[in-house]
Amino acid sequence: MARSNAIPVYSAGTVAVATDGTVTGTGTKFTSPDNSTTWTIASGDLFVCGGYSAPVGSVSGDTSLTLDAWRGGAIAAGASYKIYRYGYASPSSAILGLLQQLKTLGTADNPFAGLAALVGSVAKLVFDLDASETKLALKIRSAAAGVTDSALVPAMTIDPATGAVGFPGGQLTPVVGFRNRLRNASFAINQRGVSGTVTLAPGAYGHDGVKAGAAGATYTFATSGIDTTLTVSAGSIILPVEAGMIQGGMFVLSHDGTAQVRVWQGTGASGSGSYAADPVVVSLTANTQANVEFGTGAVLRPQLEPGSTPTVFERRPPHLELMYCQRYYEVGGMVGHYIGTNASTSGYVSIIAQFKTVKRAGSVVVSISADGVAGRIRISDGPAYSTAYGINQADALNGFDVVSTGDVATRTMIGFGWTASAEI
């Protein structure tokens, strides 16, 4: 039997529905709904009443039919209803047919608007375009009186240009850790101890994971709660990402500040490309360093993650974030080590400093200082300070040795501070 492209709808008379899905009609003609022979209501057609729906199981007469899997409970006589013609053999195929033909109930601008009309005035789901008509929004409609669709907050949005799905309320947040490829994105780690107005030469670091761009950088910072905002007043700041953290494909950069941003790949401090407001979606080459560069303005909760749709900001435990940062830069010190034995002779000395975290592959630069002065160690017996030492970095990724290059007295105590940098 031929079918029209439009979905026929029958709603003559009124009905009562029993809890078992038995429908009793008043003024209905279920066996000949249009008084012709073009179609009749049959198993698989969709019955909608009181905000609930179920497929028709069987029709026993003009005023009687039975529903499959009715979940709407008892509905008193006199209720309005609609029956949509599908003629599919099973409930699942009826639903598939409904989805395929929904556009016949909508409009050119909003083909899914018909879903609300299909399930009645107490619809639970509402599809609608946003005010700018750039995103399709799925909303949860309340059954409460006076609540309009325009007052609802979208539970989900779909960007028709990219197909990207977004969750404005933060629903369905991925549980997988380290989505955010940026280290120290909350700016809580400050091993270098910068303060006040921070002025950096090109490529120099301030907060952990934050270095100056090609023109240098000037920024201040302020903490509110557990979040720190960096405000760049001159130049730019770069948040570099090690090559091994980039698997390739689409990435999206988002943040809650005002500074515009660009994302580029390569080493050094000289970037390319135009700055833009977030979110910024880019395609990145696998195993190649990526750089997120912010111009002037506020930078708060930046996040670079795989995909094309931003998700809620990922917060990592502080101790894990510190270890992550120490992979690139670590501050330590050696104090109170006794040298020599009870013998009266003096000799050379070697002290081993072990890193807390194995450094990333590459060159590790160790710097020694004493009392804030670089290039010397402090000795408790003999001269107050000495520059007669060498640094042995045979096991550079795990630690280093400080070796004296001249005799020191027995039972001498020495001390020094050190930094180890494997920055990119």
GROMACS .gro file of N, CA and C in nm, residues 103-230:
model
  384
  103LYS      N    1   1.144   1.568   1.015
  103LYS     CA    2   1.154   1.696   0.945
  103LYS      C    3   1.021   1.738   0.882
  104THR      N    4   0.932   1.643   0.857
  104THR     CA    5   0.804   1.679   0.797
  104THR      C    6   0.717   1.755   0.895
  105LEU      N    7   0.751   1.753   1.024
  105LEU     CA    8   0.672   1.824   1.125
  105LEU      C    9   0.734   1.958   1.163
  106GLY      N   10   0.854   1.986   1.112
  106GLY     CA   11   0.924   2.107   1.151
  106GLY      C   12   0.913   2.216   1.047
  107THR      N   13   1.013   2.306   1.052
  107THR     CA   14   1.020   2.417   0.958
  107THR      C   15   1.156   2.415   0.892
  108ALA      N   16   1.173   2.498   0.792
  108ALA     CA   17   1.301   2.501   0.721
  108ALA      C   18   1.414   2.545   0.812
  109ASP      N   19   1.386   2.641   0.902
  109ASP     CA   20   1.490   2.690   0.992
  109ASP      C   21   1.516   2.598   1.109
  110ASN      N   22   1.413   2.525   1.149
  110ASN     CA   23   1.424   2.442   1.269
  110ASN      C   24   1.353   2.308   1.244
  111PRO      N   25   1.418   2.217   1.173
  111PRO     CA   26   1.351   2.093   1.134
  111PRO      C   27   1.312   2.005   1.251
  112PHE      N   28   1.370   2.027   1.370
  112PHE     CA   29   1.339   1.942   1.484
  112PHE      C   30   1.234   2.003   1.576
  113ALA      N   31   1.184   2.122   1.540
  113ALA     CA   32   1.083   2.183   1.626
  113ALA      C   33   0.959   2.097   1.636
  114GLY      N   34   0.934   2.013   1.534
  114GLY     CA   35   0.816   1.928   1.535
  114GLY      C   36   0.816   1.823   1.643
  115LEU      N   37   0.930   1.797   1.704
  115LEU     CA   38   0.933   1.697   1.810
  115LEU      C   39   0.844   1.738   1.927
  116ALA      N   40   0.843   1.870   1.957
  116ALA     CA   41   0.758   1.917   2.066
  116ALA      C   42   0.611   1.896   2.030
  117ALA      N   43   0.575   1.927   1.905
  117ALA     CA   44   0.436   1.909   1.863
  117ALA      C   45   0.397   1.762   1.864
  118LEU      N   46   0.493   1.676   1.835
  118LEU     CA   47   0.464   1.534   1.827
  118LEU      C   48   0.424   1.475   1.962
  119VAL      N   49   0.491   1.517   2.069
  119VAL     CA   50   0.465   1.455   2.199
  119VAL      C   51   0.378   1.541   2.290
  120GLY      N   52   0.328   1.653   2.241
  120GLY     CA   53   0.227   1.728   2.316
  120GLY      C   54   0.283   1.837   2.403
  121SER      N   55   0.194   1.904   2.476
  121SER     CA   56   0.229   2.024   2.551
  121SER      C   57   0.313   1.997   2.674
  122VAL      N   58   0.326   1.873   2.716
  122VAL     CA   59   0.408   1.842   2.832
  122VAL      C   60   0.534   1.768   2.790
  123ALA      N   61   0.585   1.804   2.671
  123ALA     CA   62   0.703   1.738   2.618
  123ALA      C   63   0.819   1.750   2.716
  124LYS      N   64   0.899   1.646   2.724
  124LYS     CA   65   1.015   1.647   2.814
  124LYS      C   66   1.139   1.699   2.742
  125LEU      N   67   1.146   1.686   2.609
  125LEU     CA   68   1.261   1.730   2.533
  125LEU      C   69   1.217   1.833   2.430
  126VAL      N   70   1.294   1.940   2.417
  126VAL     CA   71   1.263   2.044   2.320
  126VAL      C   72   1.388   2.073   2.239
  127PHE      N   73   1.379   2.064   2.107
  127PHE     CA   74   1.487   2.104   2.019
  127PHE      C   75   1.458   2.244   1.969
  128ASP      N   76   1.557   2.332   1.972
  128ASP     CA   77   1.536   2.468   1.925
  128ASP      C   78   1.670   2.529   1.887
  129LEU      N   79   1.668   2.624   1.794
  129LEU     CA   80   1.788   2.698   1.761
  129LEU      C   81   1.811   2.806   1.865
  130ASP      N   82   1.940   2.840   1.889
  130ASP     CA   83   1.966   2.947   1.982
  130ASP      C   84   1.935   3.081   1.915
  131ALA      N   85   1.949   3.190   1.992
  131ALA     CA   86   1.908   3.322   1.944
  131ALA      C   87   1.981   3.362   1.816
  132SER      N   88   2.107   3.324   1.803
  132SER     CA   89   2.183   3.359   1.683
  132SER      C   90   2.164   3.260   1.570
  133GLU      N   91   2.085   3.155   1.596
  133GLU     CA   92   2.056   3.052   1.497
  133GLU      C   93   2.184   2.985   1.445
  134THR      N   94   2.279   2.970   1.535
  134THR     CA   95   2.404   2.904   1.498
  134THR      C   96   2.420   2.767   1.563
  135LYS      N   97   2.338   2.738   1.665
  135LYS     CA   98   2.349   2.610   1.732
  135LYS      C   99   2.212   2.552   1.759
  136LEU      N  100   2.202   2.422   1.741
  136LEU     CA  101   2.080   2.351   1.776
  136LEU      C  102   2.088   2.312   1.923
  137ALA      N  103   1.988   2.353   2.001
  137ALA     CA  104   1.990   2.329   2.146
  137ALA      C  105   1.886   2.227   2.186
  138LEU      N  106   1.927   2.131   2.267
  138LEU     CA  107   1.835   2.036   2.327
  138LEU      C  108   1.807   2.083   2.470
  139LYS      N  109   1.679   2.109   2.500
  139LYS     CA  110   1.640   2.158   2.632
  139LYS      C  111   1.550   2.058   2.701
  140ILE      N  112   1.550   2.061   2.832
  140ILE     CA  113   1.461   1.978   2.912
  140ILE      C  114   1.343   2.066   2.953
  141ARG      N  115   1.224   2.033   2.903
  141ARG     CA  116   1.108   2.116   2.932
  141ARG      C  117   1.044   2.075   3.064
  142SER      N  118   1.010   2.173   3.144
  142SER     CA  119   0.942   2.148   3.270
  142SER      C  120   0.792   2.141   3.247
  143ALA      N  121   0.723   2.056   3.322
  143ALA     CA  122   0.578   2.047   3.312
  143ALA      C  123   0.509   2.153   3.395
  144ALA      N  124   0.587   2.233   3.470
  144ALA     CA  125   0.526   2.334   3.556
  144ALA      C  126   0.463   2.445   3.472
  145ALA      N  127   0.351   2.496   3.519
  145ALA     CA  128   0.281   2.602   3.447
  145ALA      C  129   0.366   2.728   3.444
  146GLY      N  130   0.362   2.797   3.331
  146GLY     CA  131   0.431   2.924   3.319
  146GLY      C  132   0.576   2.915   3.277
  147VAL      N  133   0.631   2.794   3.263
  147VAL     CA  134   0.771   2.778   3.221
  147VAL      C  135   0.774   2.766   3.069
  148THR      N  136   0.836   2.862   3.004
  148THR     CA  137   0.843   2.864   2.859
  148THR      C  138   0.976   2.807   2.810
  149ASP      N  139   0.976   2.765   2.684
  149ASP     CA  140   1.098   2.708   2.628
  149ASP      C  141   1.213   2.809   2.629
  150SER      N  142   1.182   2.937   2.606
  150SER     CA  143   1.287   3.038   2.599
  150SER      C  144   1.356   3.058   2.734
  151ALA      N  145   1.290   3.021   2.843
  151ALA     CA  146   1.349   3.038   2.976
  151ALA      C  147   1.437   2.921   3.017
  152LEU      N  148   1.443   2.818   2.935
  152LEU     CA  149   1.518   2.698   2.971
  152LEU      C  150   1.664   2.710   2.933
  153VAL      N  151   1.751   2.649   3.012
  153VAL     CA  152   1.893   2.644   2.982
  153VAL      C  153   1.920   2.517   2.901
  154PRO      N  154   1.988   2.529   2.787
  154PRO     CA  155   2.015   2.409   2.706
  154PRO      C  156   2.094   2.305   2.783
  155ALA      N  157   2.054   2.179   2.771
  155ALA     CA  158   2.131   2.070   2.830
  155ALA      C  159   2.241   2.026   2.735
  156MET      N  160   2.222   2.054   2.606
  156MET     CA  161   2.318   2.013   2.505
  156MET      C  162   2.304   2.104   2.385
  157THR      N  163   2.415   2.136   2.319
  157THR     CA  164   2.410   2.213   2.195
  157THR      C  165   2.487   2.138   2.087
  158ILE      N  166   2.445   2.158   1.964
  158ILE     CA  167   2.511   2.097   1.849
  158ILE      C  168   2.545   2.208   1.751
  159ASP      N  169   2.672   2.221   1.717
  159ASP     CA  170   2.716   2.320   1.621
  159ASP      C  171   2.697   2.263   1.481
  160PRO      N  172   2.605   2.318   1.400
  160PRO     CA  173   2.579   2.259   1.268
  160PRO      C  174   2.696   2.272   1.172
  161ALA      N  175   2.787   2.369   1.199
  161ALA     CA  176   2.900   2.387   1.109
  161ALA      C  177   3.005   2.277   1.126
  162THR      N  178   3.022   2.232   1.251
  162THR     CA  179   3.127   2.133   1.279
  162THR      C  180   3.073   2.001   1.329
  163GLY      N  181   2.946   2.000   1.374
  163GLY     CA  182   2.891   1.879   1.434
  163GLY      C  183   2.933   1.860   1.578
  164ALA      N  184   3.007   1.959   1.634
  164ALA     CA  185   3.056   1.946   1.771
  164ALA      C  186   2.941   1.952   1.871
  165VAL      N  187   2.945   1.863   1.969
  165VAL     CA  188   2.844   1.859   2.074
  165VAL      C  189   2.900   1.925   2.199
  166GLY      N  190   2.825   2.017   2.258
  166GLY     CA  191   2.869   2.084   2.379
  166GLY      C  192   2.770   2.065   2.491
  167PHE      N  193   2.819   2.075   2.615
  167PHE     CA  194   2.736   2.060   2.733
  167PHE      C  195   2.755   2.185   2.819
  168PRO      N  196   2.670   2.289   2.798
  168PRO     CA  197   2.691   2.417   2.866
  168PRO      C  198   2.694   2.407   3.017
  169GLY      N  199   2.622   2.313   3.074
  169GLY     CA  200   2.620   2.300   3.220
  169GLY      C  201   2.729   2.212   3.274
  170GLY      N  202   2.817   2.162   3.187
  170GLY     CA  203   2.926   2.076   3.232
  170GLY      C  204   2.886   1.931   3.247
  171GLN      N  205   2.773   1.890   3.187
  171GLN     CA  206   2.731   1.751   3.199
  171GLN      C  207   2.826   1.661   3.122
  172LEU      N  208   2.824   1.536   3.160
  172LEU     CA  209   2.904   1.434   3.091
  172LEU      C  210   3.051   1.470   3.086
  173THR      N  211   3.102   1.527   3.194
  173THR     CA  212   3.243   1.560   3.200
  173THR      C  213   3.326   1.431   3.194
  174PRO      N  214   3.423   1.422   3.102
  174PRO     CA  215   3.504   1.301   3.094
  174PRO      C  216   3.576   1.274   3.226
  175VAL      N  217   3.588   1.148   3.264
  175VAL     CA  218   3.653   1.114   3.389
  175VAL      C  219   3.801   1.085   3.370
  176VAL      N  220   3.846   1.078   3.247
  176VAL     CA  221   3.986   1.047   3.220
  176VAL      C  222   4.072   1.167   3.258
  177GLY      N  223   4.180   1.143   3.334
  177GLY     CA  224   4.266   1.250   3.378
  177GLY      C  225   4.362   1.297   3.271
  178PHE      N  226   4.426   1.411   3.298
  178PHE     CA  227   4.524   1.472   3.209
  178PHE      C  228   4.466   1.499   3.070
  179ARG      N  229   4.338   1.541   3.067
  179ARG     CA  230   4.283   1.593   2.941
  179ARG      C  231   4.355   1.723   2.905
  180ASN      N  232   4.382   1.805   3.009
  180ASN     CA  233   4.447   1.933   2.986
  180ASN      C  234   4.596   1.910   2.966
  181ARG      N  235   4.645   1.943   2.847
  181ARG     CA  236   4.786   1.920   2.816
  181ARG      C  237   4.876   2.027   2.877
  182LEU      N  238   4.820   2.134   2.932
  182LEU     CA  239   4.901   2.240   2.989
  182LEU      C  240   4.940   2.206   3.132
  183ARG      N  241   5.066   2.229   3.167
  183ARG     CA  242   5.108   2.209   3.306
  183ARG      C  243   5.084   2.337   3.385
  184ASN      N  244   5.052   2.319   3.512
  184ASN     CA  245   5.033   2.431   3.603
  184ASN      C  246   4.930   2.531   3.549
  185ALA      N  247   4.820   2.480   3.492
  185ALA     CA  248   4.721   2.568   3.430
  185ALA      C  249   4.645   2.652   3.532
  186SER      N  250   4.649   2.614   3.659
  186SER     CA  251   4.589   2.698   3.763
  186SER      C  252   4.690   2.799   3.818
  187PHE      N  253   4.816   2.792   3.770
  187PHE     CA  254   4.924   2.885   3.807
  187PHE      C  255   4.954   2.883   3.956
  188ALA      N  256   4.932   2.770   4.021
  188ALA     CA  257   4.957   2.760   4.165
  188ALA      C  258   5.104   2.733   4.196
  189ILE      N  259   5.180   2.675   4.102
  189ILE     CA  260   5.320   2.638   4.125
  189ILE      C  261   5.409   2.754   4.082
  190ASN      N  262   5.492   2.799   4.173
  190ASN     CA  263   5.579   2.915   4.148
  190ASN      C  264   5.715   2.887   4.211
  191GLN      N  265   5.790   2.788   4.158
  191GLN     CA  266   5.916   2.746   4.218
  191GLN      C  267   6.023   2.855   4.211
  192ARG      N  268   6.014   2.943   4.112
  192ARG     CA  269   6.114   3.050   4.099
  192ARG      C  270   6.085   3.165   4.194
  193GLY      N  271   5.967   3.163   4.256
  193GLY     CA  272   5.933   3.264   4.355
  193GLY      C  273   5.916   3.403   4.298
  194VAL      N  274   5.866   3.416   4.175
  194VAL     CA  275   5.844   3.550   4.120
  194VAL      C  276   5.733   3.619   4.198
  195SER      N  277   5.739   3.752   4.203
  195SER     CA  278   5.641   3.828   4.280
  195SER      C  279   5.621   3.965   4.218
  196GLY      N  280   5.517   4.034   4.264
  196GLY     CA  281   5.491   4.169   4.217
  196GLY      C  282   5.468   4.174   4.067
  197THR      N  283   5.526   4.274   4.005
  197THR     CA  284   5.522   4.285   3.858
  197THR      C  285   5.636   4.204   3.801
  198VAL      N  286   5.602   4.102   3.726
  198VAL     CA  287   5.703   4.009   3.673
  198VAL      C  288   5.744   4.056   3.533
  199THR      N  289   5.872   4.084   3.514
  199THR     CA  290   5.924   4.125   3.384
  199THR      C  291   6.022   4.020   3.335
  200LEU      N  292   5.994   3.963   3.218
  200LEU     CA  293   6.073   3.852   3.167
  200LEU      C  294   6.136   3.887   3.032
  201ALA      N  295   6.261   3.845   3.014
  201ALA     CA  296   6.326   3.854   2.884
  201ALA      C  297   6.265   3.749   2.790
  202PRO      N  298   6.280   3.763   2.660
  202PRO     CA  299   6.226   3.664   2.566
  202PRO      C  300   6.269   3.523   2.602
  203GLY      N  301   6.175   3.432   2.614
  203GLY     CA  302   6.204   3.292   2.642
  203GLY      C  303   6.227   3.260   2.788
  204ALA      N  304   6.233   3.361   2.876
  204ALA     CA  305   6.257   3.337   3.018
  204ALA      C  306   6.127   3.294   3.086
  205TYR      N  307   6.142   3.216   3.195
  205TYR     CA  308   6.026   3.162   3.267
  205TYR      C  309   5.994   3.243   3.391
  206GLY      N  310   5.866   3.254   3.423
  206GLY     CA  311   5.818   3.311   3.547
  206GLY      C  312   5.756   3.201   3.630
  207HIS      N  313   5.621   3.196   3.637
  207HIS     CA  314   5.554   3.081   3.699
  207HIS      C  315   5.592   2.954   3.623
  208ASP      N  316   5.584   2.841   3.690
  208ASP     CA  317   5.616   2.715   3.623
  208ASP      C  318   5.528   2.698   3.500
  209GLY      N  319   5.592   2.659   3.389
  209GLY     CA  320   5.520   2.636   3.266
  209GLY      C  321   5.480   2.761   3.192
  210VAL      N  322   5.529   2.878   3.236
  210VAL     CA  323   5.493   3.006   3.173
  210VAL      C  324   5.621   3.078   3.134
  211LYS      N  325   5.641   3.101   3.004
  211LYS     CA  326   5.759   3.174   2.961
  211LYS      C  327   5.718   3.291   2.871
  212ALA      N  328   5.812   3.383   2.854
  212ALA     CA  329   5.785   3.503   2.775
  212ALA      C  330   5.797   3.474   2.627
  213GLY      N  331   5.719   3.547   2.549
  213GLY     CA  332   5.725   3.536   2.404
  213GLY      C  333   5.845   3.611   2.348
  214ALA      N  334   5.847   3.628   2.215
  214ALA     CA  335   5.963   3.684   2.147
  214ALA      C  336   5.991   3.829   2.187
  215ALA      N  337   5.888   3.902   2.231
  215ALA     CA  338   5.907   4.042   2.273
  215ALA      C  339   5.918   4.055   2.424
  216GLY      N  340   5.939   3.944   2.496
  216GLY     CA  341   5.941   3.948   2.640
  216GLY      C  342   5.800   3.953   2.695
  217ALA      N  343   5.788   3.971   2.825
  217ALA     CA  344   5.656   3.975   2.887
  217ALA      C  345   5.661   4.050   3.019
  218THR      N  346   5.552   4.120   3.047
  218THR     CA  347   5.531   4.182   3.177
  218THR      C  348   5.393   4.142   3.225
  219TYR      N  349   5.388   4.086   3.345
  219TYR     CA  350   5.256   4.046   3.396
  219TYR      C  351   5.252   4.058   3.548
  220THR      N  352   5.131   4.067   3.600
  220THR     CA  353   5.106   4.059   3.743
  220THR      C  354   5.013   3.941   3.766
  221PHE      N  355   4.997   3.902   3.893
  221PHE     CA  356   4.911   3.788   3.920
  221PHE      C  357   4.840   3.807   4.053
  222ALA      N  358   4.721   3.751   4.062
  222ALA     CA  359   4.641   3.759   4.184
  222ALA      C  360   4.566   3.629   4.202
  223THR      N  361   4.555   3.584   4.327
  223THR     CA  362   4.489   3.457   4.358
  223THR      C  363   4.358   3.482   4.429
  224SER      N  364   4.254   3.413   4.382
  224SER     CA  365   4.123   3.417   4.445
  224SER      C  366   4.077   3.274   4.464
  225GLY      N  367   4.061   3.232   4.591
  225GLY     CA  368   4.028   3.093   4.616
  225GLY      C  369   4.144   3.004   4.575
  226ILE      N  370   4.120   2.909   4.487
  226ILE     CA  371   4.227   2.820   4.441
  226ILE      C  372   4.271   2.855   4.299
  227ASP      N  373   4.223   2.967   4.246
  227ASP     CA  374   4.258   3.007   4.110
  227ASP      C  375   4.346   3.131   4.112
  228THR      N  376   4.447   3.130   4.026
  228THR     CA  377   4.533   3.246   4.007
  228THR      C  378   4.515   3.300   3.865
  229THR      N  379   4.498   3.429   3.855
  229THR     CA  380   4.484   3.496   3.725
  229THR      C  381   4.613   3.569   3.693
  230LEU      N  382   4.670   3.545   3.575
  230LEU     CA  383   4.784   3.623   3.526
  230LEU      C  384   4.729   3.732   3.435
   0.00000   0.00000   0.00000
